[in-house]
XYZ file of C-alpha atoms in Angstrom:
521
model
C -11.036 26.531 -33.205
C -12.395 29.168 -35.573
C -12.758 28.644 -39.325
C -12.088 31.351 -41.888
C -14.918 32.475 -44.183
C -13.420 30.463 -47.048
C -13.247 27.326 -44.877
C -16.888 27.829 -43.880
C -17.810 28.327 -47.546
C -16.094 25.092 -48.556
C -17.570 23.286 -45.544
C -21.079 24.240 -46.711
C -20.641 21.891 -49.686
C -19.797 18.887 -47.513
C -22.279 16.437 -46.051
C -22.658 16.454 -42.261
C -25.120 15.382 -39.541
C -27.739 18.034 -40.422
C -30.703 16.577 -42.348
C -31.954 19.770 -44.039
C -28.425 20.658 -45.102
C -27.804 17.252 -46.665
C -31.166 17.272 -48.511
C -30.607 20.792 -49.846
C -27.018 19.964 -50.825
C -28.148 16.838 -52.672
C -30.745 18.850 -54.620
C -28.083 21.410 -55.568
C -25.674 18.720 -56.731
C -28.441 17.030 -58.777
C -29.442 20.331 -60.404
C -25.828 21.093 -61.259
C -25.422 17.655 -62.820
C -28.571 18.178 -64.909
C -27.355 21.647 -65.871
C -23.963 20.282 -66.841
C -25.537 17.459 -68.879
C -27.927 19.878 -70.598
C -25.134 22.322 -71.447
C -22.849 19.525 -72.626
C -25.610 18.071 -74.843
C -26.362 21.484 -76.321
C -22.642 21.982 -76.954
C -22.269 18.615 -78.727
C -25.316 19.215 -80.931
C -24.098 22.702 -81.830
C -20.627 21.379 -82.674
C -22.069 18.681 -84.951
C -24.302 21.175 -86.812
C -21.358 23.558 -87.198
C -19.299 20.879 -88.981
C -22.029 20.418 -91.602
C -22.223 24.128 -92.503
C -20.075 25.949 -95.032
C -17.544 28.617 -94.112
C -19.986 31.547 -94.438
C -22.608 29.898 -92.235
C -19.956 29.067 -89.635
C -18.900 32.702 -89.440
C -22.479 33.844 -88.856
C -23.399 31.120 -86.320
C -22.292 31.312 -82.649
C -19.303 29.243 -81.584
C -20.189 26.053 -79.610
C -18.054 27.177 -76.640
C -20.038 30.414 -76.553
C -23.245 28.408 -76.531
C -21.850 26.241 -73.703
C -20.874 29.337 -71.737
C -24.261 31.033 -72.042
C -26.239 27.833 -71.479
C -24.380 26.873 -68.327
C -24.256 30.491 -67.191
C -28.024 30.821 -67.646
C -28.704 27.733 -65.601
C -26.277 28.914 -62.901
C -28.067 32.268 -62.862
C -31.355 30.517 -62.127
C -29.699 28.655 -59.240
C -27.771 31.628 -57.890
C -30.429 32.892 -55.458
C -31.262 29.516 -53.840
C -27.537 28.697 -53.765
C -26.762 31.973 -52.000
C -29.545 31.345 -49.467
C -28.171 27.835 -48.853
C -24.622 29.134 -48.261
C -25.789 31.885 -45.877
C -27.972 29.476 -43.891
C -25.188 26.902 -43.702
C -22.678 29.442 -42.373
C -25.003 31.250 -39.960
C -26.611 28.126 -38.505
C -23.270 26.335 -38.509
C -21.787 29.097 -36.338
C -24.735 28.787 -33.950
C -24.303 25.019 -33.626
C -22.014 23.440 -31.039
C -20.475 20.178 -29.875
C -19.081 19.154 -26.526
C -17.841 15.937 -24.982
C -18.209 14.631 -21.471
C -15.029 14.277 -19.447
C -14.433 10.638 -20.421
C -12.052 9.229 -22.973
C -10.892 5.758 -23.961
C -7.669 5.375 -25.950
C -6.299 2.343 -27.751
C -4.309 1.355 -30.827
C -5.922 0.062 -33.993
C -3.908 -0.701 -37.132
C -0.983 1.221 -35.572
C -3.207 4.295 -35.238
C -4.004 5.958 -31.918
C -7.772 6.005 -31.382
C -9.667 8.208 -28.935
C -13.332 7.475 -28.125
C -15.687 9.775 -26.234
C -19.379 10.657 -25.932
C -20.167 13.843 -27.871
C -23.327 15.909 -27.512
C -24.068 17.949 -30.648
C -26.495 20.835 -30.883
C -27.576 21.538 -34.468
C -29.123 24.961 -35.038
C -32.101 24.920 -37.422
C -33.403 28.478 -37.067
C -32.661 31.871 -35.558
C -35.402 34.373 -34.803
C -35.437 37.432 -32.510
C -32.080 36.399 -31.076
C -33.316 32.937 -30.144
C -31.635 29.905 -31.694
C -33.647 26.720 -32.056
C -32.360 23.316 -32.989
C -31.946 19.677 -32.092
C -29.536 17.891 -29.777
C -28.234 14.370 -30.274
C -25.535 12.338 -28.546
C -22.966 10.217 -30.346
C -20.227 7.797 -29.447
C -17.392 9.010 -31.639
C -14.031 7.427 -32.416
C -11.307 9.768 -33.655
C -8.192 8.585 -35.431
C -5.639 10.894 -33.802
C -2.954 9.979 -36.334
C -5.010 10.958 -39.380
C -7.044 13.601 -37.575
C -10.443 12.374 -38.695
C -13.504 10.506 -37.449
C -13.061 6.742 -37.811
C -16.658 5.907 -36.852
C -19.606 7.504 -35.087
C -22.882 6.057 -33.832
C -25.974 7.897 -32.658
C -27.116 7.080 -29.130
C -30.827 6.897 -28.217
C -32.553 10.229 -27.603
C -34.380 10.975 -24.385
C -32.225 10.984 -21.271
C -29.551 13.661 -20.936
C -27.137 11.189 -19.357
C -24.918 9.239 -21.739
C -21.610 7.896 -20.497
C -18.909 5.293 -20.905
C -19.148 2.606 -18.217
C -16.151 0.488 -19.166
C -14.182 -1.263 -21.875
C -12.965 -4.718 -22.762
C -10.383 -5.652 -25.355
C -13.007 -5.754 -28.112
C -15.876 -3.582 -26.898
C -16.909 -0.349 -25.224
C -19.789 -0.426 -22.725
C -22.101 2.588 -22.877
C -24.903 3.764 -20.633
C -27.263 5.064 -23.325
C -29.733 6.851 -21.044
C -32.127 3.931 -20.750
C -29.862 0.913 -20.451
C -26.637 -0.264 -22.030
C -25.135 -0.520 -25.505
C -22.066 -2.608 -26.335
C -20.052 -1.145 -29.223
C -17.298 -2.863 -31.183
C -14.060 -0.870 -30.962
C -12.787 -1.630 -34.440
C -15.933 -0.910 -36.482
C -18.347 1.023 -34.288
C -20.988 -1.643 -34.847
C -23.369 -2.392 -31.995
C -22.411 -5.814 -30.656
C -25.258 -6.042 -28.138
C -27.827 -4.079 -26.181
C -30.495 -4.804 -23.575
C -32.538 -6.856 -26.074
C -29.545 -9.090 -26.765
C -29.021 -9.830 -23.073
C -32.737 -10.402 -22.492
C -32.888 -12.814 -25.434
C -29.960 -14.819 -24.045
C -31.044 -14.491 -20.393
C -34.847 -14.015 -20.078
C -34.570 -13.327 -16.334
C -33.148 -9.896 -17.256
C -36.461 -8.793 -18.780
C -37.594 -5.518 -17.207
C -34.517 -5.231 -15.002
C -32.354 -2.693 -16.882
C -32.630 0.652 -15.092
C -32.516 4.160 -16.630
C -30.206 5.278 -13.828
C -26.467 5.498 -14.438
C -25.686 5.291 -10.718
C -27.129 1.778 -10.597
C -24.352 0.448 -12.836
C -20.794 -0.294 -11.714
C -17.841 -1.595 -13.707
C -15.410 -4.213 -12.407
C -12.332 -3.496 -14.511
C -10.288 -6.317 -13.029
C -12.971 -8.931 -13.643
C -14.199 -7.247 -16.847
C -17.777 -7.498 -15.558
C -20.688 -5.080 -15.436
C -22.957 -5.268 -12.405
C -26.147 -3.312 -11.862
C -29.109 -2.999 -9.570
C -32.206 -4.351 -11.260
C -35.710 -2.952 -11.084
C -36.534 -5.719 -8.576
C -33.744 -4.542 -6.242
C -31.427 -7.487 -6.861
C -27.824 -7.265 -8.048
C -27.227 -8.555 -11.590
C -24.000 -9.424 -13.364
C -23.425 -9.317 -17.143
C -20.992 -11.506 -19.059
C -19.681 -9.297 -21.855
C -18.237 -12.188 -23.841
C -21.336 -14.372 -24.077
C -23.784 -11.455 -23.617
C -25.632 -13.210 -20.828
C -26.608 -12.181 -17.318
C -27.551 -13.605 -13.956
C -28.511 -12.637 -10.419
C -25.618 -12.326 -7.963
C -26.687 -14.414 -5.015
C -26.385 -13.381 -1.361
C -25.271 -9.814 -2.151
C -27.397 -6.805 -1.228
C -27.484 -4.474 -4.242
C -27.433 -1.116 -2.445
C -24.566 -2.142 -0.172
C -22.573 -3.379 -3.147
C -23.112 -0.130 -5.088
C -22.104 1.936 -2.042
C -18.916 -0.092 -1.586
C -17.972 0.174 -5.259
C -19.117 3.738 -5.905
C -15.524 4.788 -6.673
C -14.940 1.986 -9.172
C -14.718 3.904 -12.426
C -12.366 4.188 -15.353
C -12.605 7.930 -14.898
C -11.643 10.045 -11.895
C -13.525 13.303 -11.425
C -10.258 14.842 -10.194
C -8.321 13.989 -13.325
C -7.862 17.625 -14.291
C -6.087 18.481 -11.021
C -2.367 19.051 -10.726
C 0.430 17.744 -8.537
C 2.383 20.512 -6.771
C 4.583 18.430 -4.499
C 6.600 15.281 -5.229
C 9.709 13.372 -4.234
C 12.925 13.705 -6.206
C 12.736 9.975 -6.997
C 16.360 9.331 -6.058
C 15.849 8.321 -2.445
C 17.948 11.271 -1.239
C 15.286 12.885 0.941
C 14.849 15.773 -1.474
C 11.614 17.083 -2.994
C 10.457 18.945 -6.078
C 7.687 21.458 -5.576
C 6.081 24.557 -7.041
C 6.509 27.619 -4.834
C 6.021 31.351 -5.127
C 8.582 33.815 -3.787
C 6.330 34.607 -0.827
C 6.158 30.917 0.057
C 9.935 30.501 -0.154
C 10.348 33.456 2.185
C 7.825 31.937 4.609
C 9.865 28.705 4.771
C 13.121 30.654 5.086
C 11.798 32.703 7.993
C 9.967 29.688 9.450
C 6.842 31.837 9.603
C 4.441 29.625 7.693
C 1.401 31.662 8.699
C 2.717 34.614 6.676
C 1.826 32.863 3.385
C -1.375 31.308 2.105
C 0.669 28.981 -0.141
C -1.507 29.896 -3.126
C 0.803 31.998 -5.298
C -0.095 32.534 -8.961
C 3.527 32.895 -10.113
C 5.391 29.723 -9.216
C 8.825 28.331 -9.849
C 9.759 24.686 -9.725
C 12.160 24.181 -6.812
C 14.291 21.279 -5.673
C 15.539 20.867 -2.125
C 15.373 18.948 1.140
C 13.216 21.623 2.880
C 14.546 20.522 6.273
C 17.708 19.409 8.006
C 17.033 16.958 10.786
C 13.511 18.292 11.130
C 14.451 21.991 11.096
C 13.044 24.001 8.202
C 15.696 25.261 5.805
C 16.067 26.771 2.355
C 19.854 26.421 2.190
C 19.743 23.829 -0.610
C 16.425 25.006 -2.093
C 16.967 26.253 -5.641
C 14.924 26.683 -8.827
C 15.142 23.785 -11.281
C 14.698 26.201 -14.199
C 14.545 30.004 -14.316
C 11.061 30.176 -15.805
C 8.018 31.133 -13.752
C 4.893 29.041 -14.283
C 1.611 30.930 -13.814
C -0.795 28.657 -11.908
C 1.697 25.904 -12.730
C 1.781 22.303 -11.578
C 2.631 18.808 -12.777
C 0.015 16.830 -14.643
C -0.790 13.805 -12.490
C 0.160 10.284 -13.512
C -3.277 8.743 -13.036
C -1.878 5.204 -13.135
C 0.601 5.816 -10.295
C 0.280 4.855 -6.645
C 2.247 5.165 -3.427
C 4.907 2.749 -4.702
C 6.006 5.233 -7.370
C 9.364 6.745 -6.281
C 8.131 10.249 -7.158
C 4.782 10.028 -5.352
C 4.675 11.875 -2.032
C 2.464 10.305 0.615
C 3.867 11.541 3.918
C 7.160 12.911 5.268
C 9.439 10.948 7.605
C 8.059 10.963 11.121
C 9.578 13.829 13.081
C 10.559 11.529 15.960
C 12.705 9.494 13.570
C 14.695 12.621 12.743
C 15.017 14.389 16.076
C 15.346 12.682 19.429
C 12.736 13.841 21.901
C 14.122 15.403 25.090
C 14.082 13.040 28.034
C 12.482 14.217 31.232
C 14.684 14.142 34.351
C 13.966 11.293 36.779
C 13.435 12.677 40.304
C 14.612 9.376 41.767
C 18.061 10.118 40.357
C 18.396 13.392 42.286
C 19.398 13.990 45.887
C 19.461 17.762 45.464
C 15.893 19.018 44.888
C 17.095 22.382 43.548
C 19.205 20.618 40.918
C 16.191 18.560 39.895
C 13.993 21.650 39.445
C 16.752 23.379 37.503
C 17.104 20.420 35.121
C 13.326 20.140 34.826
C 13.130 23.795 33.774
C 15.738 23.078 31.110
C 13.721 20.046 30.033
C 10.539 22.112 29.768
C 12.336 24.646 27.569
C 13.820 21.889 25.396
C 10.486 20.114 25.168
C 8.712 23.361 24.155
C 11.351 23.997 21.485
C 11.000 20.381 20.325
C 7.209 20.681 20.071
C 7.514 24.003 18.263
C 9.960 22.549 15.752
C 7.774 19.473 15.302
C 4.715 21.668 14.725
C 6.512 23.745 12.087
C 7.789 20.585 10.404
C 4.331 19.048 10.212
C 2.716 22.342 9.198
C 5.145 22.749 6.310
C 4.352 19.380 4.788
C 0.636 19.788 5.475
C 0.631 23.104 3.602
C 2.696 21.766 0.703
C 0.596 18.640 0.405
C -2.890 19.989 1.029
C -3.047 23.013 -1.230
C -6.739 23.230 -2.131
C -7.941 21.669 -5.366
C -4.760 19.747 -6.138
C -4.040 16.035 -6.278
C -1.984 14.388 -3.560
C -0.315 10.977 -3.373
C 0.041 10.699 -7.153
C 3.284 11.010 -9.075
C 3.926 13.655 -11.742
C 3.316 12.527 -15.320
C 6.593 11.473 -16.907
C 7.488 12.053 -20.555
C 9.280 8.714 -20.587
C 12.687 10.253 -19.897
C 14.248 9.989 -16.460
C 12.876 12.578 -14.019
C 11.292 14.597 -16.859
C 7.716 15.668 -16.230
C 4.838 17.501 -17.917
C 3.945 20.870 -16.405
C 0.594 22.587 -17.052
C 0.512 26.372 -16.679
C -1.083 29.515 -18.125
C 0.352 32.177 -20.411
C -1.036 35.014 -18.240
C -3.207 35.777 -15.234
C -6.025 37.178 -17.407
C -9.417 35.467 -17.550
C -8.977 34.363 -21.167
C -5.484 32.958 -20.675
C -4.348 29.980 -22.739
C -3.137 26.830 -21.051
C 0.400 25.766 -21.892
C 2.123 22.408 -21.494
C 5.861 22.135 -20.900
C 8.369 19.358 -20.310
C 10.942 19.935 -17.553
C 14.030 17.773 -17.025
C 14.561 17.986 -13.255
C 17.945 16.209 -13.340
C 19.651 18.283 -16.033
C 17.571 21.327 -15.063
C 16.285 22.104 -18.552
C 13.008 23.248 -20.045
C 12.734 20.952 -23.076
C 9.625 22.274 -24.846
C 6.476 24.339 -24.399
C 3.323 24.145 -26.510
C 0.265 26.415 -26.474
C -2.885 24.264 -26.356
C -5.109 27.271 -27.203
C -7.457 25.913 -24.522
C -8.420 27.548 -21.240
C -8.495 24.376 -19.187
C -7.885 20.660 -19.511
C -10.040 17.655 -18.717
C -9.079 14.036 -18.224
C -6.005 12.631 -19.915
C -4.458 9.320 -20.939
C -1.030 8.260 -22.156
C -0.698 5.969 -25.164
C 2.483 4.973 -26.994
C 4.506 8.071 -26.137
C 1.633 10.521 -26.634
C -0.549 12.421 -24.200
C -4.231 12.319 -25.204
C -6.114 15.036 -23.343
C -9.533 16.701 -23.365
C -9.391 20.422 -24.067
C -11.852 22.994 -22.691
C -12.568 26.195 -24.611
C -13.625 29.584 -23.262
C -17.089 28.172 -22.489
C -15.388 25.651 -20.143
C -16.861 22.824 -22.177
C -14.787 20.078 -23.761
C -14.618 21.058 -27.434
C -11.325 19.525 -28.597
C -9.263 16.382 -28.184
C -5.518 16.984 -28.173
C -2.601 14.656 -28.806
C 0.793 15.891 -27.627
C 3.997 14.044 -28.360
C 5.797 13.582 -25.055
C 9.164 13.529 -26.810
C 9.011 16.891 -28.629
C 5.701 18.546 -27.679
C 4.192 18.545 -31.178
C 0.425 18.988 -30.874
C -2.310 17.540 -33.071
C -5.836 18.651 -32.219
C -9.299 17.577 -33.308
C -12.240 19.969 -33.021
C -15.500 18.163 -32.267
C -17.793 20.834 -33.745
C -16.188 21.037 -37.177
C -14.651 17.530 -37.045
C -11.397 18.949 -38.343
C -7.816 18.472 -37.230
C -5.053 21.026 -36.781
C -1.419 21.074 -35.684
C 0.770 23.285 -33.540
C 4.519 23.239 -33.106
C 6.160 23.717 -29.701
C 8.542 26.510 -28.844
């Protein structure tokens, strides 16, 4: 998001997180108030004296409005230079400042408003000299009201460690690793409900046990418990309702952390796409993104002729095989549009039970009967036996070749590098209608687009330009997709909300803390 000069000018007269800016702005406002009061007082006194004079004296004396104009103008003239310096500094240093979020987001509803909470690291430029920008960096836990497009609350996290992250959430609170220990933040107000001192006060055995290492903490979402390895090597468990803690008996801390290393609200692969899925109708058909070269490779049954990594892809629907033999007879595009680097956004809440999630194809042996070897005991004529065995060897070789091609096809479609497998495509809420992420070109600065495709009625419903170059983690809340947007620097700079029904986009820029909207095409 880039602001116009006028927007930057107006923004200079708003309070923000920068101390020098707020002090300077306060001084300017105070001086203007004094100037206004002085000019107004001079105007009132002049008007009163003018009433007491006769007509001739009134004609020769200056008009009170003229006095007001020159008085206020004179004061403004005295302030013009420092005001100009303030505006220039605010714009220049504001442009040099930045804000980025980590790839974690919590979404929930509050007062019928969709809230998005993330950890934001802000760099505030304070000086520029010889091409070097100096400043300060602070981390915040920030809650954005995605309906109103503004910050609902924001709290500053302790300075020191670079690592600040969200460990988990309960119905009332958010659990933060603050770089040194933990902070419990109330969702509705942003107030700190508890921290290490609170737990130590309620449970003295926790004194000195909180570790400045994020990897020593693990969140049990099902039990709504936080467990961590203490400084003494034991495993501790925190009750986030009573804000107490205790040692977990008979459990070795390192083993427990190793076993639960994947227990997180956030998957590092969240930004990946799904390229292959079931049709969802139990008809043995699939929906998949393929390039023309890949379609030709399946048609010719020469899978080695394609790397299955085309940039220009179409969304196809088809069975891909008939009784184990590769075929493209019923393979057809769902829509005419090509999707550059396209794929379905993954439904991160799905599992193998989802009718659209592809886990593995039917076993080849269940589709094609394996040739049966001739039994020599059934033959009296040895030549006849050898003749039938030669036929069996040919049939068995053809069977193995067909089986290999069958397995290779699904391996290639499933295991395309860098893409999610065994998750379903993200649905818009309509039957068999999914969200597709793709780019507007193959150039390095290409924008990422989101589209909704109805695979049953074969329609492209909407497409919206996110104005981002990549996407981070995403969540679905009340018919909206909340997603982290990455700018050209490949850092998360925006939080986007896209309506899954019509594609209308509302964005929030973390640097300027401003919202914007985009309509789909």
